[in-house]
Amino acid sequence: MKIQSAEYLISAMKPEQCPNDGRPEFAFVGRSNVGKSSLMNCMLNRKALAKTSARPGKTQTINYFDINEQFYFVDLPGYGFAKVPVSVKEQWGRVMTGYLRHREPLQLVMQLVDARHKPTEKDWDMLELLDRAEVPTLVVATKVDKLKGGERKKNIERIRDGLELDKEALIVPFSAETKEGKGDLWEIIEEILA
Ligand code: GTP
Ligand code: MG
């Protein structure tokens, strides 16, 4: 994909604030700190379009980015971050669930899981929610640059088991550091857009 333009559009707090032009959109979900914003920046060849942080909980709203005036990338708040007050967590939860369940232009949700760790119950819950909502999903294993050679296959299979994915289900290894997986994700997105 040739990125001609990639611009921040809006931080939505409720569905009414999301764009209503019907352009296709692609969203990224996953635990806080898993690398959602970094993956987006990597895909778009930008260093800091989506704000990243070593501290979990950076992204707190539904953030829209207009790509080539053709489609949207949607950066979502991470889940599973303990240090946020329960009331705030519940608020995010409602906003996110509402968005994921009812957003018509949503073409694909990329669910990110840190390749170093076992998926959590929250990861499983998210996939289940998307499954029930009949939203197409793709699991992406992030930060694979941090894995040693021998861990790779084992860790990917651990994600497959933990999320109860099919034997053949695609899990895309990704690294924002080395850009591994970037081409694969673009290929999938381009196919949907075509
Ligand atoms: P929230 O917005 O808090 O939900 O986090 P996020 O999922 O958007 O994570 P973010 O992209 O902000 O990255 C979190 C931390 O992980 C940052 O310190 C990044 O530099 C680091 N990180 C992200 N992707 C990678 C990667 O592929 N490899 C390595 N080594 N570090 C990464
Ligand atoms: Mg983020």
XYZ file of C-alpha atoms and ligand atoms in Angstrom:
227
model
C 0.000 0.000 0.000
C 1.333 3.390 -0.902
C 0.591 5.791 1.943
C -0.182 9.114 0.335
C -1.657 10.638 3.439
C -2.201 9.546 7.012
C -3.837 12.049 9.303
C -5.293 12.063 12.740
C -9.013 12.765 12.455
C -10.849 12.546 15.758
C -10.862 11.002 19.222
C -14.368 9.696 19.685
C -15.868 9.095 23.124
C -19.171 7.814 21.797
C -20.508 6.308 18.551
C -22.121 9.572 17.419
C -18.676 11.111 17.143
C -17.373 8.473 14.740
C -17.227 9.401 11.040
C -20.405 8.692 9.114
C -19.097 8.669 5.555
C -19.176 4.856 5.434
C -15.525 4.417 4.490
C -14.132 1.032 5.522
C -12.238 0.901 8.785
C -9.713 -1.381 10.469
C -9.301 -1.466 14.229
C -6.597 -2.655 16.603
C -7.362 -4.157 20.005
C -5.301 -5.767 22.725
C -3.989 -5.389 26.232
C -2.469 -2.116 27.295
C 1.119 -1.849 26.153
C 0.876 -4.722 23.646
C 1.952 -2.363 20.864
C -1.243 -1.239 19.086
C -0.170 2.351 18.517
C 3.358 1.265 17.533
C 1.988 -1.204 14.993
C -0.176 1.502 13.441
C 2.745 3.902 13.178
C 4.891 1.193 11.625
C 2.209 0.346 9.074
C 1.917 4.031 8.155
C 5.659 4.771 8.088
C 5.225 7.343 10.813
C 7.114 7.666 14.066
C 4.513 9.212 16.293
C 1.201 9.657 14.507
C -0.489 7.482 17.127
C 0.874 8.308 20.577
C 2.838 5.484 22.154
C 4.176 5.152 25.667
C 6.152 2.742 27.816
C 3.449 3.343 30.434
C 0.306 1.286 29.782
C -2.962 3.154 29.350
C -1.767 5.772 26.879
C -4.646 5.466 24.429
C -7.967 6.309 26.081
C -10.382 7.102 23.283
C -11.430 5.714 19.885
C -8.831 7.396 17.709
C -9.488 7.706 14.002
C -6.771 8.099 11.403
C -7.685 8.920 7.841
C -5.529 6.960 5.391
C -5.291 8.149 1.783
C -8.766 9.668 2.214
C -9.895 6.140 1.467
C -10.199 4.226 4.729
C -9.618 4.546 8.470
C -7.321 3.005 11.033
C -8.835 2.975 14.497
C -6.589 2.909 17.553
C -8.465 1.700 20.629
C -7.708 1.828 24.350
C -5.963 -1.221 25.746
C -7.675 -3.484 28.228
C -6.352 -5.201 31.318
C -4.528 -2.236 32.756
C -4.817 -2.529 36.525
C -3.873 0.987 37.544
C -6.941 2.672 36.094
C -9.895 3.335 38.444
C -12.719 0.814 38.042
C -15.177 3.538 37.010
C -12.877 4.619 34.167
C -12.328 1.011 33.102
C -16.062 0.407 32.972
C -16.560 3.543 30.936
C -13.904 2.470 28.387
C -15.356 -1.002 28.371
C -18.780 0.284 27.436
C -17.447 2.558 24.723
C -15.293 -0.205 23.239
C -17.925 -2.891 23.363
C -20.493 -0.598 21.821
C -18.112 0.297 19.047
C -17.005 -3.268 18.289
C -20.503 -4.718 18.336
C -22.315 -2.162 16.268
C -19.900 -0.456 13.938
C -21.020 -1.148 10.417
C -17.961 0.056 8.427
C -15.684 -2.112 10.555
C -14.010 -4.599 8.179
C -11.455 -6.303 10.363
C -10.237 -6.190 13.931
C -6.636 -7.053 14.492
C -6.275 -8.510 17.942
C -2.757 -8.043 19.226
C -1.152 -10.411 21.711
C 2.363 -9.968 23.100
C 4.361 -12.876 21.659
C 6.367 -13.182 24.867
C 3.388 -13.956 27.048
C 0.572 -16.412 27.355
C -2.755 -14.885 26.259
C -4.896 -13.809 29.202
C -8.533 -14.455 29.951
C -9.230 -10.896 28.807
C -7.710 -11.692 25.410
C -9.961 -14.704 25.160
C -13.001 -12.649 26.221
C -12.250 -10.060 23.544
C -12.013 -12.661 20.817
C -15.243 -14.199 22.038
C -16.983 -10.819 21.935
C -15.800 -10.246 18.368
C -16.809 -13.733 17.388
C -20.317 -13.227 18.738
C -20.571 -9.876 17.007
C -19.484 -11.619 13.794
C -16.650 -9.196 13.253
C -13.799 -10.693 11.199
C -10.662 -10.913 13.321
C -6.995 -11.567 12.804
C -4.600 -12.385 15.635
C -1.245 -10.625 15.519
C 1.649 -11.679 17.765
C 3.594 -8.513 18.611
C 7.172 -7.751 19.681
C 8.548 -10.910 18.049
C 11.930 -9.165 17.885
C 12.153 -9.916 21.613
C 11.934 -13.681 21.088
C 14.902 -15.973 20.841
C 14.951 -18.263 17.810
C 13.742 -21.339 19.633
C 10.855 -19.563 21.378
C 9.134 -18.408 18.277
C 7.192 -21.439 17.208
C 6.451 -22.480 20.769
C 5.104 -19.062 21.720
C 2.930 -18.781 18.627
C 1.418 -22.178 19.401
C 0.844 -21.089 22.987
C -1.197 -18.167 21.669
C -3.141 -20.539 19.424
C -3.940 -22.844 22.350
C -4.744 -20.038 24.780
C -7.191 -18.409 22.382
C -8.578 -21.743 21.202
C -7.905 -20.919 17.576
C -8.183 -23.465 14.776
C -5.062 -25.341 13.745
C -5.048 -23.506 10.416
C -5.987 -20.061 11.743
C -3.486 -17.435 10.698
C -1.413 -15.771 13.426
C 0.764 -13.017 12.021
C 4.125 -12.504 13.766
C 4.853 -8.787 13.944
C 7.557 -6.411 15.084
C 7.425 -2.641 14.959
C 11.199 -2.709 15.467
C 12.137 -4.880 12.486
C 8.894 -4.289 10.503
C 8.389 -8.044 10.243
C 4.767 -8.804 9.352
C 4.064 -5.355 7.937
C 3.834 -6.639 4.376
C 1.565 -9.497 5.432
C -0.872 -7.176 7.176
C -1.002 -4.786 4.241
C -1.668 -7.666 1.900
C -4.647 -8.723 3.988
C -5.993 -5.177 4.249
C -5.564 -4.557 0.532
C -7.442 -7.723 -0.266
C -10.394 -6.548 1.833
C -10.338 -3.099 0.219
C -10.177 -4.529 -3.307
P -1.929 1.479 25.152
O -2.221 2.653 24.280
O -1.498 1.836 26.525
O -3.027 0.484 25.160
O -0.612 0.729 24.561
P -0.339 0.248 23.063
O -0.861 -1.121 22.870
O -0.759 1.283 22.089
O 1.262 0.117 23.075
P 2.357 1.114 22.467
O 2.356 1.064 20.996
O 2.225 2.441 23.137
O 3.713 0.370 22.927
C 3.979 0.069 24.284
C 5.482 -0.135 24.483
O 5.931 -1.282 23.777
C 6.338 1.033 23.979
O 7.411 1.213 24.880
C 6.829 0.538 22.632
O 8.058 1.088 22.252
C 6.974 -0.967 22.878
N 6.803 -1.742 21.613
C 5.742 -1.695 20.796
N 5.897 -2.517 19.731
C 7.101 -3.110 19.888
C 7.833 -4.079 19.119
O 7.424 -4.572 18.059
N 9.047 -4.475 19.607
C 9.553 -3.976 20.779
N 10.739 -4.435 21.173
N 8.884 -3.051 21.516
C 7.690 -2.618 21.085
Mg -1.923 2.966 22.319
